[in-house]
Amino acid sequence: MVLIYTPAEAPEKRIGFAVGKKIGNAVIRNKVKRRLREAVTPLLPEIAPGCRLIFIARSPITEVTFKEIESTVRRLVQKAGLIG
RNA sequence: CGAGUAAGCCAAGUGACCGCGCGGCGUGAAAAAUCGCCGUGAGGAAAGUCCGAGCUCCAUAGGACAAGGGUGCCGGAUAACGUCCGGUGAAGGCGACUUUAAGGAAAGUGCAACAGAAAUAAACCGCCCCGCGCCCGCGGGGUAAGGAUGGAAAGGUGGGGUAAGAGCCCACCGGCGGCACGGUGACGCGCCGCGUCCCUGUAAACCCCACCCGGAGCAAGAUUGAAAUGGGAGCAUUUAAUGGCUGUCCGUCACGCUCCCCGUAAUCGCUGGAACUGUUUGGCAACAGGCAGUCAAGAUAGAUGGUCACAUAAACAGAACUCGGCUUACGGCUUACUCGAUAA
RNA sequence: GCGGGUAUAGUGUAAUGGUAACACAUUAGCCUUCCAAGCUGAGAUAGAGGGUUCGAGUCCCUUUACCCGCU
């Protein structure tokens, strides 16, 4: 997974998910998006306002459990320095 | 038990916590937001976009034809269809059963490589007769049974007949024509006649015949329409100010106001319909009619998920204007039937 | 949403329904002391499946992948 991070001027939190056609068919893409949303939502109160994030999914995400997705998302956000 | 054939059904459910879309009610002075409660929330193919319709806009007096495209045995069903149902013929399978683009080759044109003597026309090897000749063989004639080539060689099998043969003659089968009967019809069945029964195949080659088709598509289309920029028209002009063209002067353009165009976007279209469920009547069936009941997603980057428990949840796959089909992908289950093996 | 096209040797392209051709590349041999050049050969079941036909790369249907156009 890849995280693209841009600081925003206004105190807002905008998060987007990019799941390309290489990941799979429509059912699999929808599922990946749903799981990513579910993984990011608990982190929302911890993230400092004023940021724009884009999560880009790569193909191994289809064979991975939800817990791994959750830990990867948390690691990426920590690496970006948004939460302590 | 194995191998098949046909028809049909399901596409998970329940509970706990946390979340999502839409609708209703409450909260809120009102709108929006928030919060709470209740209801509801993807498919058999939602897919491919191969056909047919509704709906909307454009064109069109009405009709006919051409071009282009499509369909093509018969009868029925349907809003319509290239779909479905029931039949006929043909083909395949031991069988249950299945498949079928199945009009016209005597309207015309084209094509049929190679092989073969010859491909729409006839005699290479043969067989037979006659003449010459010592047998081999040569010349003339008859013939198309056999061989050889080919996907296809002027019906097939058997018998008679003959110098050898040949529908030359006969029987059966096939073919063509006519009549009668049955059937709505495709067609079936029977009888009679025809041996001039000469005319290959290909129309999924052009084509002919019959029938059908105006075009575009919900990003259709309708309503509303902020700011800025751009374009157009009109008005106003102070010898005002500001900016550009040259630092200054003159000149000129823009900047002002009103209207129009363009249009970021929002709302509608958007789900009550050739609808679904049950039952009954008619029909072999497709289907149609009656009665009763139900309202059952409507998003706009696109909603169904996460963690658990129930031994375990598996295939293909995610609505985007809506229906009727077709095609393709795919898991499981049930019923009936056929064939084979084994046992009684 | 609507419509069109392409797929042939490793690569780029041809061919009227009748033996799949050309160039470069690959490879084997010849030539040369060796290399290059040159000469002579070899390698394809036509994206996949089915049908029409005596015969299909070509005609028809289904399907897969890619490309393009309109809105």
PDB file of C-alpha atoms (C1' of nucleotides) in Angstrom, chain B residues 47-51 71 82 101 325-329, chain C residues 6-7 47-51 58 60-65:
ATOM      1  C1'   A B  47     -21.955  -9.033 -16.852  1.00  0.00           C
ATOM      2  C1'   G B  48     -21.274  -8.935 -22.490  1.00  0.00           C
ATOM      3  C1'   U B  49     -24.142  -5.111 -25.264  1.00  0.00           C
ATOM      4  C1'   C B  50     -26.029  -9.447 -29.575  1.00  0.00           C
ATOM      5  C1'   C B  51     -31.467  -8.346 -30.570  1.00  0.00           C
ATOM      6  C1'   U B  71     -34.955 -12.157 -41.055  1.00  0.00           C
ATOM      7  C1'   G B  82     -33.296 -12.663 -34.662  1.00  0.00           C
ATOM      8  C1'   A B 101     -29.133 -19.912 -41.039  1.00  0.00           C
ATOM      9  C1'   G B 325     -35.085 -12.203 -24.532  1.00  0.00           C
ATOM     10  C1'   C B 326     -30.231 -14.223 -26.232  1.00  0.00           C
ATOM     11  C1'   U B 327     -25.122 -15.269 -25.152  1.00  0.00           C
ATOM     12  C1'   U B 328     -21.163 -16.037 -21.859  1.00  0.00           C
ATOM     13  C1'   A B 329     -19.098 -17.319 -16.501  1.00  0.00           C
TER      14        A B 329
ATOM     15  C1'   U C   6      -6.982  -5.399 -35.199  1.00  0.00           C
ATOM     16  C1'   A C   7      -4.929 -10.244 -33.712  1.00  0.00           C
ATOM     17  C1'   G C  47      -5.760 -15.205 -30.215  1.00  0.00           C
ATOM     18  C1'   A C  48      -9.533 -19.405 -28.434  1.00  0.00           C
ATOM     19  C1'   G C  49     -13.986 -22.481 -29.556  1.00  0.00           C
ATOM     20  C1'   G C  50     -17.786 -24.009 -32.984  1.00  0.00           C
ATOM     21  C1'   G C  51     -20.256 -23.997 -37.875  1.00  0.00           C
ATOM     22  C1'   U C  58      -9.988 -15.673 -45.689  1.00  0.00           C
ATOM     23  C1'   C C  60     -20.736 -16.896 -40.477  1.00  0.00           C
ATOM     24  C1'   C C  61     -21.557 -17.227 -34.964  1.00  0.00           C
ATOM     25  C1'   U C  62     -19.702 -17.088 -29.881  1.00  0.00           C
ATOM     26  C1'   U C  63     -15.656 -15.570 -26.906  1.00  0.00           C
ATOM     27  C1'   U C  64     -10.728 -13.264 -25.129  1.00  0.00           C
ATOM     28  C1'   A C  65      -7.199  -9.333 -25.317  1.00  0.00           C
TER      29        A C  65
END
